[in-house]
């Protein structure tokens, strides 16, 4: 059912609920570009395009981490704006991916505004606590914050998607072909950046042969995703049952199993992680 108004309302409500009621249980699912693309594609009647667009955006954020709860980019907002633009306009997936990245950065600004507003509500809850107003504390912690989130999140996504499709179509008609091609090339490179980021996080020299072997096995034997997953899980279990790699925790873990680990600061933990990824 291709209804731009309906899709715009759904995406606006999605962004509001995902950041307000999802909690830690559903947060990762509702913010996943692949899941967003699948659902929006089904609603629009073009699930294939939705999955392709959402999956392409997901790859960009593979190595995304949120140290201390501070997100460097909001992949949920990026998908909720980029995927509908692909579905409702003539925009290619590559261009949508290149647009999704700055939109995700905008989501960080929105999240910071939310935190400033919630800080005011925290002080309001303190005032209610002094008064002994239990209901006031509850509303300051939930109701007021949820209402504030609606006015902060819903309008941005709704307006962008409802008026953005026609604007994008008209804009694509006047933009030079060479510029559009450059955007497509950049959008095609961004997923590679996501893979590079995740390799930087987990890539250790002891594991790189496994990565190379897996790549060429899939490439030359044309394994499906399910087949590659089965082989990957089996190899991981074999390595685990055989004691793992000594340098990555096999013998070292057995040697230090009965020792009391010295507490480390966050800075020391980050430095150890970065050192181990080299």
mmCIF file of C-alpha atoms in Angstrom:
data_model
loop_
_atom_site.group_PDB
_atom_site.id
_atom_site.type_symbol
_atom_site.label_atom_id
_atom_site.label_comp_id
_atom_site.label_asym_id
_atom_site.label_seq_id
_atom_site.Cartn_x
_atom_site.Cartn_y
_atom_site.Cartn_z
ATOM 1 C CA UNK A 1 0.000 0.000 0.000
ATOM 2 C CA UNK A 2 1.900 3.022 -1.298
ATOM 3 C CA UNK A 3 0.685 5.826 0.935
ATOM 4 C CA UNK A 4 3.282 8.507 1.650
ATOM 5 C CA UNK A 5 1.290 10.040 4.508
ATOM 6 C CA UNK A 6 0.891 6.684 6.256
ATOM 7 C CA UNK A 7 4.572 5.798 5.859
ATOM 8 C CA UNK A 8 5.604 9.214 7.173
ATOM 9 C CA UNK A 9 3.390 8.821 10.247
ATOM 10 C CA UNK A 10 4.700 5.310 10.912
ATOM 11 C CA UNK A 11 8.337 6.376 10.675
ATOM 12 C CA UNK A 12 7.739 9.367 12.954
ATOM 13 C CA UNK A 13 6.016 7.219 15.561
ATOM 14 C CA UNK A 14 8.722 4.574 15.177
ATOM 15 C CA UNK A 15 11.489 7.044 15.980
ATOM 16 C CA UNK A 16 9.540 8.315 18.966
ATOM 17 C CA UNK A 17 8.688 4.897 20.432
ATOM 18 C CA UNK A 18 12.114 3.371 19.714
ATOM 19 C CA UNK A 19 13.758 6.120 21.732
ATOM 20 C CA UNK A 20 11.149 6.228 24.479
ATOM 21 C CA UNK A 21 9.434 2.933 25.231
ATOM 22 C CA UNK A 22 11.718 0.318 23.686
ATOM 23 C CA UNK A 23 14.065 0.171 26.654
ATOM 24 C CA UNK A 24 17.110 -2.054 26.610
ATOM 25 C CA UNK A 25 15.069 -5.078 25.543
ATOM 26 C CA UNK A 26 13.891 -3.896 22.112
ATOM 27 C CA UNK A 27 16.272 -0.980 21.577
ATOM 28 C CA UNK A 28 18.740 -2.821 19.337
ATOM 29 C CA UNK A 29 15.939 -4.360 17.257
ATOM 30 C CA UNK A 30 13.903 -1.202 16.697
ATOM 31 C CA UNK A 31 17.076 0.747 15.874
ATOM 32 C CA UNK A 32 18.373 -1.866 13.421
ATOM 33 C CA UNK A 33 18.398 -0.511 9.812
ATOM 34 C CA UNK A 34 17.854 -4.017 8.435
ATOM 35 C CA UNK A 35 14.748 -4.542 10.573
ATOM 36 C CA UNK A 36 13.516 -1.044 9.742
ATOM 37 C CA UNK A 37 14.040 -1.606 6.029
ATOM 38 C CA UNK A 38 12.214 -4.943 6.140
ATOM 39 C CA UNK A 39 9.128 -3.600 7.909
ATOM 40 C CA UNK A 40 8.921 -0.384 5.881
ATOM 41 C CA UNK A 41 9.420 -2.359 2.668
ATOM 42 C CA UNK A 42 6.536 -4.658 3.579
ATOM 43 C CA UNK A 43 4.314 -1.676 4.370
ATOM 44 C CA UNK A 44 5.202 0.011 1.066
ATOM 45 C CA UNK A 45 4.762 -3.220 -0.880
ATOM 46 C CA UNK A 46 8.414 -3.487 -1.941
ATOM 47 C CA UNK A 47 10.177 -5.604 0.698
ATOM 48 C CA UNK A 48 13.184 -6.372 -1.513
ATOM 49 C CA UNK A 49 14.112 -2.709 -1.920
ATOM 50 C CA UNK A 50 13.496 -2.097 1.768
ATOM 51 C CA UNK A 51 15.771 -4.955 2.845
ATOM 52 C CA UNK A 52 18.512 -3.946 0.399
ATOM 53 C CA UNK A 53 18.404 -0.312 1.538
ATOM 54 C CA UNK A 54 18.270 -1.181 5.236
ATOM 55 C CA UNK A 55 20.993 -3.812 4.943
ATOM 56 C CA UNK A 56 23.286 -1.397 3.092
ATOM 57 C CA UNK A 57 22.899 1.151 5.879
ATOM 58 C CA UNK A 58 23.396 -1.535 8.545
ATOM 59 C CA UNK A 59 26.783 -2.463 7.111
ATOM 60 C CA UNK A 60 28.042 1.105 7.560
ATOM 61 C CA UNK A 61 27.396 0.880 11.312
ATOM 62 C CA UNK A 62 28.819 -2.604 11.898
ATOM 63 C CA UNK A 63 31.630 -1.339 14.103
ATOM 64 C CA UNK A 64 29.513 1.235 15.923
ATOM 65 C CA UNK A 65 30.040 1.263 19.696
ATOM 66 C CA UNK A 66 28.582 3.586 22.326
ATOM 67 C CA UNK A 67 31.244 4.181 24.998
ATOM 68 C CA UNK A 68 29.626 5.354 28.197
ATOM 69 C CA UNK A 69 26.230 5.360 26.508
ATOM 70 C CA UNK A 70 27.248 8.169 24.124
ATOM 71 C CA UNK A 71 26.292 7.183 20.599
ATOM 72 C CA UNK A 72 28.542 8.553 17.820
ATOM 73 C CA UNK A 73 25.713 8.241 15.302
ATOM 74 C CA UNK A 74 22.024 7.317 15.378
ATOM 75 C CA UNK A 75 21.639 4.505 12.870
ATOM 76 C CA UNK A 76 17.917 4.242 13.620
ATOM 77 C CA UNK A 77 17.230 7.808 12.494
ATOM 78 C CA UNK A 78 19.506 7.311 9.494
ATOM 79 C CA UNK A 79 17.448 4.326 8.356
ATOM 80 C CA UNK A 80 14.061 5.876 9.147
ATOM 81 C CA UNK A 81 14.832 8.744 6.767
ATOM 82 C CA UNK A 82 17.039 7.117 4.116
ATOM 83 C CA UNK A 83 14.933 3.969 3.561
ATOM 84 C CA UNK A 84 11.626 5.843 2.960
ATOM 85 C CA UNK A 85 13.419 8.154 0.513
ATOM 86 C CA UNK A 86 14.499 5.113 -1.491
ATOM 87 C CA UNK A 87 10.993 3.640 -1.409
ATOM 88 C CA UNK A 88 9.107 6.850 -2.214
ATOM 89 C CA UNK A 89 11.502 8.481 -4.685
ATOM 90 C CA UNK A 90 13.782 7.553 -7.546
ATOM 91 C CA UNK A 91 16.854 7.713 -5.321
ATOM 92 C CA UNK A 92 19.348 4.860 -5.593
ATOM 93 C CA UNK A 93 20.415 2.862 -2.556
ATOM 94 C CA UNK A 94 24.001 4.167 -2.850
ATOM 95 C CA UNK A 95 22.886 7.795 -2.632
ATOM 96 C CA UNK A 96 20.604 6.948 0.288
ATOM 97 C CA UNK A 97 23.545 5.426 2.157
ATOM 98 C CA UNK A 98 25.605 8.589 1.644
ATOM 99 C CA UNK A 99 22.680 10.644 2.989
ATOM 100 C CA UNK A 100 22.161 8.327 5.954
ATOM 101 C CA UNK A 101 25.568 9.105 7.483
ATOM 102 C CA UNK A 102 25.042 12.856 8.127
ATOM 103 C CA UNK A 103 21.441 12.160 9.165
ATOM 104 C CA UNK A 104 22.785 9.754 11.786
ATOM 105 C CA UNK A 105 25.017 12.515 13.138
ATOM 106 C CA UNK A 106 21.938 14.743 13.378
ATOM 107 C CA UNK A 107 20.414 12.053 15.579
ATOM 108 C CA UNK A 108 23.237 12.584 18.080
ATOM 109 C CA UNK A 109 22.258 16.255 18.382
ATOM 110 C CA UNK A 110 18.641 15.253 18.963
ATOM 111 C CA UNK A 111 19.722 12.800 21.649
ATOM 112 C CA UNK A 112 21.768 15.491 23.400
ATOM 113 C CA UNK A 113 18.749 17.835 23.418
ATOM 114 C CA UNK A 114 16.733 15.011 24.957
ATOM 115 C CA UNK A 115 19.309 14.681 27.719
ATOM 116 C CA UNK A 116 19.214 18.384 28.480
ATOM 117 C CA UNK A 117 15.426 18.224 28.762
ATOM 118 C CA UNK A 118 15.544 15.141 30.947
ATOM 119 C CA UNK A 119 18.036 16.858 33.267
ATOM 120 C CA UNK A 120 15.374 19.461 33.985
ATOM 121 C CA UNK A 121 12.874 16.677 34.696
ATOM 122 C CA UNK A 122 15.314 15.055 37.122
ATOM 123 C CA UNK A 123 15.420 18.253 39.185
ATOM 124 C CA UNK A 124 11.635 18.405 38.971
ATOM 125 C CA UNK A 125 11.508 14.861 40.345
ATOM 126 C CA UNK A 126 13.739 15.981 43.228
ATOM 127 C CA UNK A 127 11.244 18.696 44.064
ATOM 128 C CA UNK A 128 8.424 16.156 44.043
ATOM 129 C CA UNK A 129 10.506 13.887 46.316
ATOM 130 C CA UNK A 130 10.864 16.701 48.859
ATOM 131 C CA UNK A 131 7.094 17.150 48.766
ATOM 132 C CA UNK A 132 6.536 13.387 49.075
ATOM 133 C CA UNK A 133 4.634 13.392 45.774
ATOM 134 C CA UNK A 134 5.095 9.843 44.480
ATOM 135 C CA UNK A 135 2.900 10.363 41.417
ATOM 136 C CA UNK A 136 4.849 13.485 40.540
ATOM 137 C CA UNK A 137 8.114 11.525 40.628
ATOM 138 C CA UNK A 138 6.572 8.857 38.397
ATOM 139 C CA UNK A 139 5.314 11.374 35.846
ATOM 140 C CA UNK A 140 8.643 13.228 35.791
ATOM 141 C CA UNK A 141 10.478 9.968 35.144
ATOM 142 C CA UNK A 142 8.109 8.549 32.523
ATOM 143 C CA UNK A 143 5.116 10.551 31.312
ATOM 144 C CA UNK A 144 6.671 13.982 30.919
ATOM 145 C CA UNK A 145 9.820 12.562 29.343
ATOM 146 C CA UNK A 146 7.766 10.514 26.889
ATOM 147 C CA UNK A 147 5.669 13.531 25.872
ATOM 148 C CA UNK A 148 8.808 15.636 25.484
ATOM 149 C CA UNK A 149 10.288 12.920 23.277
ATOM 150 C CA UNK A 150 7.254 13.025 20.966
ATOM 151 C CA UNK A 151 7.627 16.735 20.218
ATOM 152 C CA UNK A 152 11.375 16.266 19.793
ATOM 153 C CA UNK A 153 11.412 13.169 17.566
ATOM 154 C CA UNK A 154 8.147 12.790 15.654
ATOM 155 C CA UNK A 155 8.043 16.122 13.705
ATOM 156 C CA UNK A 156 11.562 15.796 12.297
ATOM 157 C CA UNK A 157 11.024 12.371 10.740
ATOM 158 C CA UNK A 158 7.429 13.012 9.664
ATOM 159 C CA UNK A 159 8.151 16.321 7.895
ATOM 160 C CA UNK A 160 11.311 15.012 6.238
ATOM 161 C CA UNK A 161 9.638 11.907 4.831
ATOM 162 C CA UNK A 162 6.321 13.486 3.872
ATOM 163 C CA UNK A 163 7.768 16.468 2.032
ATOM 164 C CA UNK A 164 11.166 15.002 1.261
ATOM 165 C CA UNK A 165 10.217 12.534 -1.479
ATOM 166 C CA UNK A 166 8.911 15.162 -3.916
ATOM 167 C CA UNK A 167 11.778 17.465 -3.040
ATOM 168 C CA UNK A 168 14.327 14.720 -3.677
ATOM 169 C CA UNK A 169 12.740 13.765 -7.003
ATOM 170 C CA UNK A 170 12.824 17.378 -8.199
ATOM 171 C CA UNK A 171 16.360 17.788 -6.902
ATOM 172 C CA UNK A 172 17.583 14.688 -8.718
ATOM 173 C CA UNK A 173 16.311 16.121 -11.998
ATOM 174 C CA UNK A 174 18.475 19.241 -11.776
ATOM 175 C CA UNK A 175 21.613 17.789 -10.183
ATOM 176 C CA UNK A 176 24.370 17.045 -12.736
ATOM 177 C CA UNK A 177 24.894 13.404 -13.605
ATOM 178 C CA UNK A 178 28.569 13.483 -12.569
ATOM 179 C CA UNK A 179 27.614 14.635 -9.068
ATOM 180 C CA UNK A 180 25.012 11.884 -8.674
ATOM 181 C CA UNK A 181 27.551 9.317 -9.843
ATOM 182 C CA UNK A 182 30.054 10.614 -7.284
ATOM 183 C CA UNK A 183 27.467 10.267 -4.535
ATOM 184 C CA UNK A 184 26.741 6.704 -5.649
ATOM 185 C CA UNK A 185 30.438 5.823 -5.576
ATOM 186 C CA UNK A 186 30.801 7.320 -2.100
ATOM 187 C CA UNK A 187 27.717 5.455 -0.922
ATOM 188 C CA UNK A 188 29.164 2.226 -2.279
ATOM 189 C CA UNK A 189 32.403 2.761 -0.349
ATOM 190 C CA UNK A 190 30.750 3.442 3.006
ATOM 191 C CA UNK A 191 29.767 -0.221 3.647
ATOM 192 C CA UNK A 192 33.443 -1.114 3.128
ATOM 193 C CA UNK A 193 34.254 1.411 5.838
ATOM 194 C CA UNK A 194 31.863 -0.420 8.154
ATOM 195 C CA UNK A 195 33.641 -3.722 7.481
ATOM 196 C CA UNK A 196 37.016 -2.057 8.052
ATOM 197 C CA UNK A 197 35.813 -0.695 11.381
ATOM 198 C CA UNK A 198 34.640 -4.066 12.636
ATOM 199 C CA UNK A 199 37.895 -5.674 11.488
ATOM 200 C CA UNK A 200 39.817 -3.035 13.418
ATOM 201 C CA UNK A 201 37.819 -3.890 16.536
ATOM 202 C CA UNK A 202 38.118 -7.694 16.347
ATOM 203 C CA UNK A 203 40.960 -8.175 13.873
ATOM 204 C CA UNK A 204 43.924 -9.861 15.519
ATOM 205 C CA UNK A 205 46.831 -11.321 13.586
ATOM 206 C CA UNK A 206 46.110 -14.775 15.036
ATOM 207 C CA UNK A 207 42.606 -14.673 13.538
ATOM 208 C CA UNK A 208 43.360 -13.112 10.151
ATOM 209 C CA UNK A 209 44.132 -16.478 8.445
ATOM 210 C CA UNK A 210 40.647 -17.643 9.392
ATOM 211 C CA UNK A 211 39.201 -14.475 7.874
ATOM 212 C CA UNK A 212 41.126 -14.981 4.613
ATOM 213 C CA UNK A 213 40.203 -18.668 4.424
ATOM 214 C CA UNK A 214 36.529 -17.921 5.041
ATOM 215 C CA UNK A 215 36.490 -15.227 2.349
ATOM 216 C CA UNK A 216 37.964 -17.433 -0.368
ATOM 217 C CA UNK A 217 35.876 -20.465 0.619
ATOM 218 C CA UNK A 218 32.707 -18.399 0.228
ATOM 219 C CA UNK A 219 33.988 -16.762 -2.971
ATOM 220 C CA UNK A 220 35.143 -19.903 -4.791
ATOM 221 C CA UNK A 221 32.618 -22.438 -3.511
ATOM 222 C CA UNK A 222 29.734 -19.940 -3.680
ATOM 223 C CA UNK A 223 28.439 -20.813 -0.229
ATOM 224 C CA UNK A 224 25.138 -19.329 0.831
ATOM 225 C CA UNK A 225 24.872 -17.177 3.945
ATOM 226 C CA UNK A 226 23.334 -20.074 5.887
ATOM 227 C CA UNK A 227 26.077 -22.460 4.760
ATOM 228 C CA UNK A 228 28.820 -20.011 5.692
ATOM 229 C CA UNK A 229 27.187 -19.480 9.102
ATOM 230 C CA UNK A 230 27.074 -23.224 9.788
ATOM 231 C CA UNK A 231 30.749 -23.668 8.895
ATOM 232 C CA UNK A 232 31.715 -20.588 10.916
ATOM 233 C CA UNK A 233 29.883 -21.741 14.035
ATOM 234 C CA UNK A 234 31.364 -25.255 13.721
ATOM 235 C CA UNK A 235 34.925 -23.932 13.400
ATOM 236 C CA UNK A 236 34.411 -21.563 16.331
ATOM 237 C CA UNK A 237 33.162 -24.440 18.504
ATOM 238 C CA UNK A 238 36.108 -26.622 17.487
ATOM 239 C CA UNK A 239 38.575 -23.883 18.431
ATOM 240 C CA UNK A 240 36.808 -23.316 21.731
ATOM 241 C CA UNK A 241 36.723 -27.027 22.663
ATOM 242 C CA UNK A 242 40.385 -27.467 21.682
ATOM 243 C CA UNK A 243 41.464 -24.721 24.082
ATOM 244 C CA UNK A 244 41.458 -21.711 21.803
ATOM 245 C CA UNK A 245 44.472 -19.697 20.774
ATOM 246 C CA UNK A 246 47.054 -19.414 23.590
ATOM 247 C CA UNK A 247 47.732 -15.758 22.824
ATOM 248 C CA UNK A 248 44.025 -14.973 22.867
ATOM 249 C CA UNK A 249 43.213 -16.644 26.146
ATOM 250 C CA UNK A 250 43.827 -20.421 25.819
ATOM 251 C CA UNK A 251 46.883 -21.108 28.000
ATOM 252 C CA UNK A 252 46.895 -17.623 29.464
ATOM 253 C CA UNK A 253 43.359 -18.026 30.760
ATOM 254 C CA UNK A 254 44.227 -21.356 32.395
ATOM 255 C CA UNK A 255 47.303 -19.797 33.935
ATOM 256 C CA UNK A 256 45.371 -16.915 35.450
ATOM 257 C CA UNK A 257 42.129 -18.677 36.252
ATOM 258 C CA UNK A 258 42.836 -18.850 39.968
ATOM 259 C CA UNK A 259 44.392 -15.408 40.203
ATOM 260 C CA UNK A 260 42.585 -12.317 41.379
ATOM 261 C CA UNK A 261 42.338 -9.872 38.495
ATOM 262 C CA UNK A 262 43.534 -6.376 39.284
ATOM 263 C CA UNK A 263 40.798 -3.749 38.731
ATOM 264 C CA UNK A 264 41.447 -1.477 35.778
ATOM 265 C CA UNK A 265 40.244 1.998 35.000
ATOM 266 C CA UNK A 266 38.215 2.696 31.865
ATOM 267 C CA UNK A 267 41.259 4.336 30.249
ATOM 268 C CA UNK A 268 43.431 1.283 30.935
ATOM 269 C CA UNK A 269 40.749 -1.036 29.550
ATOM 270 C CA UNK A 270 40.450 1.029 26.367
ATOM 271 C CA UNK A 271 44.228 1.090 25.894
ATOM 272 C CA UNK A 272 44.403 -2.699 26.379
ATOM 273 C CA UNK A 273 41.626 -3.226 23.831
ATOM 274 C CA UNK A 274 43.306 -0.954 21.263
ATOM 275 C CA UNK A 275 46.653 -2.688 21.841
ATOM 276 C CA UNK A 276 45.086 -6.111 21.364
ATOM 277 C CA UNK A 277 43.447 -5.077 18.079
ATOM 278 C CA UNK A 278 46.809 -4.262 16.465
#
